[in-house]
Coordinates of C-alpha atoms in Angstrom, one line a residue:
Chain Q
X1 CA 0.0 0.0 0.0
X2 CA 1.8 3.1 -0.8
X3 CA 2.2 5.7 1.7
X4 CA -0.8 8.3 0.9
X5 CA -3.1 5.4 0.4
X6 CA -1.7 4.3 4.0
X7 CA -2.5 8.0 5.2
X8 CA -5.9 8.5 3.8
X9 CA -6.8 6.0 5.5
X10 CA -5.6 6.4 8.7
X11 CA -7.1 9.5 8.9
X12 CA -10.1 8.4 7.5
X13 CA -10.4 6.0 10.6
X14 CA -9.6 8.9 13.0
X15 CA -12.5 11.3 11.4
X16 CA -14.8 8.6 11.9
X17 CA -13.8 7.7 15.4
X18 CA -14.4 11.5 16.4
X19 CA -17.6 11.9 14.4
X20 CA -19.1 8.5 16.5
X21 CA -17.2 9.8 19.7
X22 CA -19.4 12.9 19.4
X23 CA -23.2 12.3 18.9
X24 CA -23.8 15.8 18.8
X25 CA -22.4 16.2 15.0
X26 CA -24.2 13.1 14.1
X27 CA -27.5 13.4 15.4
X28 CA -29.1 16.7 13.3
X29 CA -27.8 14.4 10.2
X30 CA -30.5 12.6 10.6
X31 CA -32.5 14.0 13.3
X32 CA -33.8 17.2 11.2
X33 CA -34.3 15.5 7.9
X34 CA -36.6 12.7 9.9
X35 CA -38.4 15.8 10.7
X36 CA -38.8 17.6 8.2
X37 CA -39.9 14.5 6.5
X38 CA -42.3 13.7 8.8
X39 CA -44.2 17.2 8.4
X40 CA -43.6 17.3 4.9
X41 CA -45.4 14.1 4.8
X42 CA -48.2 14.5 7.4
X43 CA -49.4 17.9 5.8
X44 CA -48.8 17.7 1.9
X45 CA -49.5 13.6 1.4
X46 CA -52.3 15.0 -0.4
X47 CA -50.3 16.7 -3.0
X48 CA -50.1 13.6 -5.0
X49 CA -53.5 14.2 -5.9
X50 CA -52.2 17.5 -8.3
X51 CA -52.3 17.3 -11.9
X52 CA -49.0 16.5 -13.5
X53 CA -47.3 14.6 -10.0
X54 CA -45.7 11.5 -11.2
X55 CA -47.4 7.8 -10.4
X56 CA -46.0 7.3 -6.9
X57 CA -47.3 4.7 -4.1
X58 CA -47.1 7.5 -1.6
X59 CA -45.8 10.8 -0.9
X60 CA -43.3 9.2 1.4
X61 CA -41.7 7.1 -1.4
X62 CA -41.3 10.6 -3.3
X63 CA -39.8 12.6 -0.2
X64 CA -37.7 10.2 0.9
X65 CA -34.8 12.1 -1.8
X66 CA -35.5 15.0 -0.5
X67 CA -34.6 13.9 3.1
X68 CA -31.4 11.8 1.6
X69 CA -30.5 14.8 -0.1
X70 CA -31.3 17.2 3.2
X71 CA -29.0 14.9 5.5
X72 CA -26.1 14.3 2.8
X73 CA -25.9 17.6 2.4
X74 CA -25.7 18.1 6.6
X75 CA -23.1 16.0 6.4
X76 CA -21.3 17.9 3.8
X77 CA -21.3 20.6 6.5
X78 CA -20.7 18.6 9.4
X79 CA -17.3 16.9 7.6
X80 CA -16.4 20.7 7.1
X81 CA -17.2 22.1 10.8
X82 CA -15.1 18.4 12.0
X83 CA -12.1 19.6 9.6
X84 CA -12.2 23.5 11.1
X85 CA -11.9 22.4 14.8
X86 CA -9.2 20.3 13.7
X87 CA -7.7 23.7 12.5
X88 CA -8.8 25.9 15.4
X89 CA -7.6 22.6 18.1
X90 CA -3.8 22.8 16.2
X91 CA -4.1 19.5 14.9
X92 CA -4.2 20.4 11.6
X93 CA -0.5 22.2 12.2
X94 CA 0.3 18.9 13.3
X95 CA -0.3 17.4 10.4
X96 CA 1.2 20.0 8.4
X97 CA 4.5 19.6 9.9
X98 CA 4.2 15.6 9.6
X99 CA 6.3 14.2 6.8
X100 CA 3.2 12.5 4.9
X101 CA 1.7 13.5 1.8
X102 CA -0.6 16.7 2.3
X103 CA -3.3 15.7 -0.2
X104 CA -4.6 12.6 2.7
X105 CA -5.9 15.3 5.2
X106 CA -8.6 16.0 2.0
X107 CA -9.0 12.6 0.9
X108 CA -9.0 11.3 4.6
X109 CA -12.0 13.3 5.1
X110 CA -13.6 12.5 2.2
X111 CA -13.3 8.7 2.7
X112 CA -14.7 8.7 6.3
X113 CA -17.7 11.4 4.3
X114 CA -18.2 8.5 2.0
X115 CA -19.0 5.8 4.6
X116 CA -21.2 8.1 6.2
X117 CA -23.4 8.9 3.3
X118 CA -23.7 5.2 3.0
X119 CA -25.1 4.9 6.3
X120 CA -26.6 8.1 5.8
X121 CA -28.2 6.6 2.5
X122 CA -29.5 3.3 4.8
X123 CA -30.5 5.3 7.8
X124 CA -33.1 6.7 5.4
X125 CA -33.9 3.6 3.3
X126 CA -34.9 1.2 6.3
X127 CA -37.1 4.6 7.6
X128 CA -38.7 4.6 4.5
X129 CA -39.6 1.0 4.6
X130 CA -40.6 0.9 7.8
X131 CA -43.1 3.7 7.4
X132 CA -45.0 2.1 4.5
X133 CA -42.4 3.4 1.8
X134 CA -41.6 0.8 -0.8
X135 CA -38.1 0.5 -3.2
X136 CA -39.7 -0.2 -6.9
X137 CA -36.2 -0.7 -8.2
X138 CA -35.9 -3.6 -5.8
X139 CA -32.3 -4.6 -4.8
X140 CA -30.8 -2.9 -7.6
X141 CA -32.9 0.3 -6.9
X142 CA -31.1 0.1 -3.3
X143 CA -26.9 -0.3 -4.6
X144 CA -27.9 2.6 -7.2
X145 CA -29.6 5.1 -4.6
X146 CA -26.6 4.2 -2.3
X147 CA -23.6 4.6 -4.7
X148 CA -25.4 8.4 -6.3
X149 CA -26.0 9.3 -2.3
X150 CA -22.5 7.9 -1.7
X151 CA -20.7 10.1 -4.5
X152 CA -23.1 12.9 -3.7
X153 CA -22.4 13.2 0.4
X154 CA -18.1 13.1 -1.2
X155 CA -18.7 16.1 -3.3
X156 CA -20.7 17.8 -0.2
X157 CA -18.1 16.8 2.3
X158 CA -15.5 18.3 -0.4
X159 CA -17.0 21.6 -0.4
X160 CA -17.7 21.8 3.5
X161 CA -13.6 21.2 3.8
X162 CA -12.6 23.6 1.2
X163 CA -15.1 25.7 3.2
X164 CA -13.2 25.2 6.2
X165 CA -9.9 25.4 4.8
X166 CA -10.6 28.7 3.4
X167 CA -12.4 30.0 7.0
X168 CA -10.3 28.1 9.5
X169 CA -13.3 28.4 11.6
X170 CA -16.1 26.0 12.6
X171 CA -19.0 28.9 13.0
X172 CA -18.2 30.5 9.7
X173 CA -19.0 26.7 8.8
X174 CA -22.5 26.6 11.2
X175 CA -23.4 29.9 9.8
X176 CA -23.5 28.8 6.4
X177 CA -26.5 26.2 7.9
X178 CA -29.7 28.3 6.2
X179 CA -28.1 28.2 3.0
X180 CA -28.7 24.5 3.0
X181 CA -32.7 25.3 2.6
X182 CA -31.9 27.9 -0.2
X183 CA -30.3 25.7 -2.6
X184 CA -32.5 22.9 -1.6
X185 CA -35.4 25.2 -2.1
X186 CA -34.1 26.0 -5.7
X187 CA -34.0 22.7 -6.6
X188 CA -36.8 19.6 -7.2
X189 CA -35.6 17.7 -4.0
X190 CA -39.0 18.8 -2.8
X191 CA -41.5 18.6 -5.5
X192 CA -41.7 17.8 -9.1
X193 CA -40.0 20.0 -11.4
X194 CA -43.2 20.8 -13.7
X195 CA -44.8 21.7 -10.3
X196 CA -42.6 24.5 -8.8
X197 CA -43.6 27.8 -9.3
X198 CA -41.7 30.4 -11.8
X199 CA -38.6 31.0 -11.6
X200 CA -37.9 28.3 -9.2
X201 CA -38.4 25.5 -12.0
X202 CA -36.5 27.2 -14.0
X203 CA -33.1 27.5 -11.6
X204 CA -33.9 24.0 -10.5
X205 CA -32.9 22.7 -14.0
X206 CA -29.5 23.8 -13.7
X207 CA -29.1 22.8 -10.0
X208 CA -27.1 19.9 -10.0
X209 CA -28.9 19.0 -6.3
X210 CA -32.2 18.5 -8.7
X211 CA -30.5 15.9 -10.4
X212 CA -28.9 13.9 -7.7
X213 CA -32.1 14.1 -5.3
X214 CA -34.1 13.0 -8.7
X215 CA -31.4 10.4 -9.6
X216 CA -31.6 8.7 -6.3
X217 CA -35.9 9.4 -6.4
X218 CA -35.8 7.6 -9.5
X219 CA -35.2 3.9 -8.6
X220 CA -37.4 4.4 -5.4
X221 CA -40.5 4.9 -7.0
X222 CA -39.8 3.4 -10.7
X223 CA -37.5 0.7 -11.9
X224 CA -33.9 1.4 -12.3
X225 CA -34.0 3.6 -15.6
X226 CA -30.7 4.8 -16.8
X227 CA -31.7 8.4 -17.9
X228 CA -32.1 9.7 -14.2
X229 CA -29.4 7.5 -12.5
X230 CA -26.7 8.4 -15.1
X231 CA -27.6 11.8 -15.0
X232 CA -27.7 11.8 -11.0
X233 CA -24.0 9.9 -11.1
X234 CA -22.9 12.7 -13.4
X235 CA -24.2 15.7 -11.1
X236 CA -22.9 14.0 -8.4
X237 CA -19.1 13.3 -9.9
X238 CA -18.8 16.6 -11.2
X239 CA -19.3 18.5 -8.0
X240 CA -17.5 16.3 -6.6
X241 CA -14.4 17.0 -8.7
X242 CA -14.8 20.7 -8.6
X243 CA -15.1 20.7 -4.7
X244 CA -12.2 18.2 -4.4
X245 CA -10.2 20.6 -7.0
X246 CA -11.1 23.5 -5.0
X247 CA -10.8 21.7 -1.3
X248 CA -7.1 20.8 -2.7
X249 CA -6.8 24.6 -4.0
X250 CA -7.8 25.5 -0.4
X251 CA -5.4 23.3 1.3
X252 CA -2.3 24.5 -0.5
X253 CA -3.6 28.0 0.1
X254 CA -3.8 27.3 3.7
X255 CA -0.4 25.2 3.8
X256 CA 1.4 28.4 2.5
X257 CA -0.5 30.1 5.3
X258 CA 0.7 28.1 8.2
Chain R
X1 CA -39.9 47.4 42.9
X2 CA -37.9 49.6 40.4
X3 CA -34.7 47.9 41.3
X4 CA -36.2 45.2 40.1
X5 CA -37.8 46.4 36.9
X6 CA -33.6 48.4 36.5
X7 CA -32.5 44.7 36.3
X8 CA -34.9 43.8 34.3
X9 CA -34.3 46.4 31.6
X10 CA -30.0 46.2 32.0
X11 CA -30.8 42.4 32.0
X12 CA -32.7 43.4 28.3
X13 CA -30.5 45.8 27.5
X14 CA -27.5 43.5 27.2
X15 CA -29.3 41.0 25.0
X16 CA -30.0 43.7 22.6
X17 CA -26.9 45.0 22.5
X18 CA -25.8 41.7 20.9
X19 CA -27.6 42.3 17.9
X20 CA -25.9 46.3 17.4
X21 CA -22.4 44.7 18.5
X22 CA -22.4 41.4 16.9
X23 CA -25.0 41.9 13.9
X24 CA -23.6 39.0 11.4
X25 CA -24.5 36.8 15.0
X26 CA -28.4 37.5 14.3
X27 CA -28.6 37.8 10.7
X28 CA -29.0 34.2 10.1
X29 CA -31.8 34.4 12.5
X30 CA -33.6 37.1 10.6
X31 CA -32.9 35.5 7.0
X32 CA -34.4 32.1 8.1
X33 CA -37.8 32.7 8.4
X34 CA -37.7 34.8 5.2
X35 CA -36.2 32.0 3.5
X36 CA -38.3 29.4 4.5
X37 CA -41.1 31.1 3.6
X38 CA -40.1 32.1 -0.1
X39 CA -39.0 28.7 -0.5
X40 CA -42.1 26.7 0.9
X41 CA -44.1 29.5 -1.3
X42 CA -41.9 28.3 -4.9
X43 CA -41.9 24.7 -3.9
X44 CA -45.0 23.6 -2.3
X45 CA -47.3 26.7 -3.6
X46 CA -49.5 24.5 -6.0
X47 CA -50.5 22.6 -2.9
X48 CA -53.3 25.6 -2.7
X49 CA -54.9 24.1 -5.3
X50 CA -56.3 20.9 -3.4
X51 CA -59.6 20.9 -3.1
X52 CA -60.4 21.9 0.6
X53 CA -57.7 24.2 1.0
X54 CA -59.3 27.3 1.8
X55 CA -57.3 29.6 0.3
X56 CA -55.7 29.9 -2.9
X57 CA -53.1 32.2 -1.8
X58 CA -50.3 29.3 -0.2
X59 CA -47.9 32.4 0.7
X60 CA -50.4 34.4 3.2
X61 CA -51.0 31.0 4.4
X62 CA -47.6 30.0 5.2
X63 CA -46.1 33.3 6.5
X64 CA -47.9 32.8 10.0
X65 CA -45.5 29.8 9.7
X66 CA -42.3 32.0 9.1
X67 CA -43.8 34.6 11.9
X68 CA -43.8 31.6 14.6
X69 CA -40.4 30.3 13.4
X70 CA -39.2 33.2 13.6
X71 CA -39.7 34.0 16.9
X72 CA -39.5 30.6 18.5
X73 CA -35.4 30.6 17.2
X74 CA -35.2 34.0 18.4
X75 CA -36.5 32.4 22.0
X76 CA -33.7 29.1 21.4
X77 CA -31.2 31.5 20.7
X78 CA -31.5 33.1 24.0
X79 CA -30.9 29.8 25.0
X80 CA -27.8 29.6 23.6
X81 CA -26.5 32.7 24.8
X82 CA -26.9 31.3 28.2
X83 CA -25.1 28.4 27.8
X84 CA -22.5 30.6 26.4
X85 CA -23.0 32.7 29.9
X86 CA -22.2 29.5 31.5
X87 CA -19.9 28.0 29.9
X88 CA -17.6 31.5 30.0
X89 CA -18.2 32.4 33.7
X90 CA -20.7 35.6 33.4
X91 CA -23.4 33.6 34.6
X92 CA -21.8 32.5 37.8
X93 CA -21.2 36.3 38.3
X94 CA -25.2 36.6 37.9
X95 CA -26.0 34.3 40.4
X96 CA -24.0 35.5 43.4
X97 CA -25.9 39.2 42.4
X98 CA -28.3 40.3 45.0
X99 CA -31.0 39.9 42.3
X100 CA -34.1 37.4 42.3
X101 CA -34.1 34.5 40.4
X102 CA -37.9 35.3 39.1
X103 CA -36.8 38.6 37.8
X104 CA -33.7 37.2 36.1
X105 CA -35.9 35.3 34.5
X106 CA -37.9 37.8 33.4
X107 CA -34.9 39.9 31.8
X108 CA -34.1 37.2 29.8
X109 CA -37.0 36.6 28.5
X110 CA -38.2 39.8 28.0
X111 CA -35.1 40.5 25.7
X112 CA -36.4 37.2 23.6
X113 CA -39.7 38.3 23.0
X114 CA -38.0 42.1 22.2
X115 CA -35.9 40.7 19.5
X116 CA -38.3 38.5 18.3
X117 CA -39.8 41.8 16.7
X118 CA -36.7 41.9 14.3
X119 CA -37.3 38.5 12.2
X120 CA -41.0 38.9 12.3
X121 CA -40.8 42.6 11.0
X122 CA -38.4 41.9 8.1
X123 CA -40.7 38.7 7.3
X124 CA -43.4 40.8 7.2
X125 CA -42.4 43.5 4.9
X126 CA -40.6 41.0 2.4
X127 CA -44.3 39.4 2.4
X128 CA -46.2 42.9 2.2
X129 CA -44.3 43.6 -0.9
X130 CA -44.7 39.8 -2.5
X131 CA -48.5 40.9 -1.9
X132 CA -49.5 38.8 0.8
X133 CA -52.9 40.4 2.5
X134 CA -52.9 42.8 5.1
X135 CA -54.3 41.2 7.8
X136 CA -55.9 44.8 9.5
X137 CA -54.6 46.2 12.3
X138 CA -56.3 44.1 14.4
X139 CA -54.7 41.2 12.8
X140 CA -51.0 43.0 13.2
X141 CA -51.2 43.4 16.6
X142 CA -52.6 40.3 17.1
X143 CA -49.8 38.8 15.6
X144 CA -47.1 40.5 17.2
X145 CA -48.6 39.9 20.9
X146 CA -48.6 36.2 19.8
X147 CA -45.0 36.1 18.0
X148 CA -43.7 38.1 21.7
X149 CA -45.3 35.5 23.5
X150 CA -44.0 32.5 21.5
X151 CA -40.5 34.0 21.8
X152 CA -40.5 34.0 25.6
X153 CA -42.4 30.6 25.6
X154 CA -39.6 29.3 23.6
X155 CA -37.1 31.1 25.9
X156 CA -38.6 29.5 28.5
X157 CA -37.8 26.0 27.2
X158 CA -34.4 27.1 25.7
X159 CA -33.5 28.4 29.4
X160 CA -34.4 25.1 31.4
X161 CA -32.3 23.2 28.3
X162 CA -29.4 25.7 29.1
X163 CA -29.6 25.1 32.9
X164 CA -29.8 21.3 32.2
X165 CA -26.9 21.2 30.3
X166 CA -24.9 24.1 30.6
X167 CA -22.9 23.6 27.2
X168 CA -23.6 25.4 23.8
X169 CA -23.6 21.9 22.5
X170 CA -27.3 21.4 23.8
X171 CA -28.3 24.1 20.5
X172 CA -29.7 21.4 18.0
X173 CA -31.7 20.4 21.2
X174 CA -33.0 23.9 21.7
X175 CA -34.1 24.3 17.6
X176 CA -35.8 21.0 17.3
X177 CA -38.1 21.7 20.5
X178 CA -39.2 24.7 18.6
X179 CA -39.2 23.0 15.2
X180 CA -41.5 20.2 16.5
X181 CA -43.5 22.7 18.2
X182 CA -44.1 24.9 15.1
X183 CA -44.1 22.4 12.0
X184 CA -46.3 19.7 13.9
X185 CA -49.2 21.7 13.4
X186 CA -51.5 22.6 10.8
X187 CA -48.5 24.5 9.6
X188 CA -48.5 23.3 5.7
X189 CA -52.6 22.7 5.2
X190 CA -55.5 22.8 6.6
X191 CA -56.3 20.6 9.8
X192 CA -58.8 18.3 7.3
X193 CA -56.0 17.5 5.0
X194 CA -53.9 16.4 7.2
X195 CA -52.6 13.0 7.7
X196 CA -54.8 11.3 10.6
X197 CA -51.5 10.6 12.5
X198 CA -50.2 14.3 12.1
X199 CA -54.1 15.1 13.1
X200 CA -53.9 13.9 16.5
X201 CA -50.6 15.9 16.8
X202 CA -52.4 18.9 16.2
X203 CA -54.8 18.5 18.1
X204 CA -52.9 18.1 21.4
X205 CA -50.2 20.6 20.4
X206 CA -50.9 24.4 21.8
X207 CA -49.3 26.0 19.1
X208 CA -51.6 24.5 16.6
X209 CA -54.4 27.4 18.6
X210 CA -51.3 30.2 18.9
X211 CA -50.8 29.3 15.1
X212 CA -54.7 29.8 13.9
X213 CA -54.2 33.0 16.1
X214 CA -51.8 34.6 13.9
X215 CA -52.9 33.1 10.6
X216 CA -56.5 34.3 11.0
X217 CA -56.2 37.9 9.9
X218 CA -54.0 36.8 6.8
X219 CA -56.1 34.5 5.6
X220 CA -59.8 35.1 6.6
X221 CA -60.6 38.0 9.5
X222 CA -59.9 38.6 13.1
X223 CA -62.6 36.6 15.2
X224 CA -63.1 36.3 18.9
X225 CA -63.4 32.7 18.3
X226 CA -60.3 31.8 17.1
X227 CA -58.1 34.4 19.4
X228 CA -59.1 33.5 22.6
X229 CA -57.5 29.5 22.1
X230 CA -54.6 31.4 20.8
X231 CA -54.2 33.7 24.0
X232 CA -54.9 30.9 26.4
X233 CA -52.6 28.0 25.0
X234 CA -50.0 30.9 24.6
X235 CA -50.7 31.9 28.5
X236 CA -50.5 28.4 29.2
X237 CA -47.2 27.5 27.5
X238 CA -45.5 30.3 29.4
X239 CA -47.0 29.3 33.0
X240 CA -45.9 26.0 32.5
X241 CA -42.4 26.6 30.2
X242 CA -41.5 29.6 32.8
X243 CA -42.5 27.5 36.2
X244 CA -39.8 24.6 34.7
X245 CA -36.7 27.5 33.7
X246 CA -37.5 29.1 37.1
X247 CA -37.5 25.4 38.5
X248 CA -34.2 25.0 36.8
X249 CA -32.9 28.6 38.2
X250 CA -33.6 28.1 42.0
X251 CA -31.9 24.8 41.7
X252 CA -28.3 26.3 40.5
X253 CA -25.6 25.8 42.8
X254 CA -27.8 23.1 45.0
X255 CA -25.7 20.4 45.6
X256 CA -22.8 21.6 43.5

């Protein structure tokens, strides 16, 4: 195993060790999604009713993205607010000063962000089914919504470092916690497309978030269909390499810094 | 008597000072509301068009929703600043003051239900100007008394979390208290379209009344019939949110 592979992945056990050692960065992952699921559910499960909503066996099988995208993208912030302590605590100097290759502390995070999306991904499946929510893409439907949420919660957890990187401090990071619902909001995590009001349809078309929360939606409550899941691995990989590029960008900015 | 009410208003004072020293601190407090309720409007606004709705205006419906949010964060966030009170010392300083425990109380929630007035206000002219309707000035005012009121209720609750724990940490705990409190209502339709599950939530959650209180004038007009639930679950919340902070305050420093 060569030495950054060796690295990454030390660190990626570390970040995961701290994020189960503290409950507190864990919990609203999941806790405020359930939530706002929950409501979204109880008061608009009528809204399947509407002309022009898609063939769904309930409202819960079609919000169940939006919550996967909610949380993934919770996590994106909570990998970055985990990275700025690291920075504020001096363990990030530490590393700094190490003699191992700088790129692991980004792709040590972003490993450990990757197994939590997955969990993230089942938390929310196993919800789902519990409540009444079935997977029409069966087995299948399951490894594709995991492996989009997967890639997605990466390219989240990318940004959120570069984020922290870049502010070196974990309330800049907790500040940035209403903009979450903005981008959500301009996206169709929440509702179908053809049924958001103008402009909002329109900006949700180029939000990549549409296409990931639709791409994982898509083998939930139809069978696997390429169109959306290609189109949600796509959205998905290329934020993730433009965070990763910029978390990188970040962390040499900050390593000439320091 | 006016020593106390002096504490009182330094005790308010301080709290509002925050806002003029630290104003980035509250923005995201003021911007949420706003936010949700633009969003909610562009996501779920066809929703108005179920048959039973009501209304066909989702936005005047849903800013009584922004109001209440508004001002039960503004209540958790005082909350916070406890803990943070705590955690640095300044707290500790309070307690060994020749000062009440009831009226510190009072000053902190008084300064919740004052800044409460901030997020409702912007809310309410972003809405104005979207064209949501004027609900009178009966309606206003109305609205106001109950967004003060949920702020200190939610003070209140934010307080005897603060006490419990005594960390910042205890935050998320704080916001989903008021989240649950707000959302599990009839906060996105009407109580009839509700699921039956979210139905019997409603029903035994106060803020469902405090929520119909505010929403009437936007929505329909001011009626003595749906104000007086409001008023009374709102009274209630306090008696019984403020009798478990107080609880919480006459118990610092026992058997520490």
């Amino acid at each position: 195993m060569s030495q950054l592979a060796r690295v990454s992945w030390a660190l990626a056990r570390r970040a995961l060790r701290n994020l189960l050692r503290r409950p507190q960065f864990l919990a609203p992952l999941v806790i405020f999604p359930s939530l706002l699921l929950a409501v979204n559910v109880g008061g608009l499960h009528r809204t399947t009713e509407l002309g022009g909503f898609p063939e769904v066996n309930g409202f819960l099988d079609f919000q169940l993205a939006a919550a996967l995208t909610q949380s993934l993208l919770l996590g994106g912030i909570s990998q970055g607010i985990a990275a700025a302590l690291e920075i504020e605590g001096g363990f990030f100097d530490r590393l700094a000063a190490a003699p191992i290759p700088r790129v692991a502390i980004v792709i040590g995070r972003l490993i450990a962000a990757a197994a939590v999306s997955v969990a993230q991904v089942a938390f929310f499946l196993i919800l789902g089914l519990v409540f009444g929510a079935e997977i029409a893409g069966g087995a299948w439907g399951v490894v594709v919504t995991v492996a989009i949420g997967a890639v997605a919660g990466v390219a989240f957890a990318a940004l959120g470092v570069a984020l922290a990187l870049r502010a070196g401090s974990a309330a800049t990071l907790q500040g940035i916690f209403p903009l979450i619902f903005v981008i959500l909001f301009l996206s169709s995590a929440f509702f179908p497309q053809e049924l958001l009001e103008s402009p909002i349809d329109t900006i949700a078309a180029y939000n990549p978030l549409s296409y990931i929360a639709d791409g994982m939606r898509g083998p939930i409550i139809d069978s696997v269909q390429a169109g959306p899941v290609l189109e949600g691995l796509a959205a998905g990989g290329g934020l993730a390499l433009v965070a990763m590029v910029l978390a990188v960008l970040a962390l040499r900015g900050k390593l000439r810094d320091a | 008597m006016s020593g106390r009410l002096r504490t009182i208003g330094a005790l308010t004072r301080r709290a509002l000072n925050e806002i003029l020293r630290v104003p980035t601190g509250a923005l995201p407090g003021v911007l949420a509301p706003t936010i949700f309720m633009l969003g909610l409007t562009a996501v779920f606004g066809k929703a108005a068009d179920l048959p039973g709705f009501g209304t066909d205006d989702f936005r005047s419906f849903i800013v009584p929703v922004g109001l209440l949010q508004g001002a039960g964060f503004t209540g958790a966030a005082t909350g916070v600043n406890l803990a943070r009170d705590i955690e640095q010392g300044w707290f500790d300083r309070l307690m060994v003051a020749p000062v009440s425990r009831p009226t510190l109380l009072t000053g902190i929630v008084l300064s919740a239900s004052l800044r409460a007035l901030l997020p409702a206000t912007f809310l309410l002219i972003v809405s104005f100007s979207l064209g949501v309707q004027w609900p009178g000035l009966d309606g206003l005012l109305l609205a106001y008394v109950l967004l003060m009121g949920m702020a200190a209720a939610m003070a209140c609750f934010a307080v005897a979390v603060a006490l419990r724990f005594r960390t910042q940490q205890a935050a998320p705990l704080m916001q989903t208290g008021n989240f649950i409190a707000t959302l599990f209502t009839t906060s996105y339709a009407p109580y009839e379209l509700l699921a039956g599950w979210l139905q019997v939530i409603a029903d035994i959650n106060p803020v469902t009344n405090i929520l119909a209180g505010v929403r009437q004038g936007f929505v329909d007009s001011v009626t003595w019939a749906d104000t007086w639930p409001a008023l009374l679950s709102l009274a209630g919340m306090i008696v019984v949110l403020g009798a478990i902070a107080l609880r919480g305050l006459t118990r610092v420093g026992v058997n520490e």
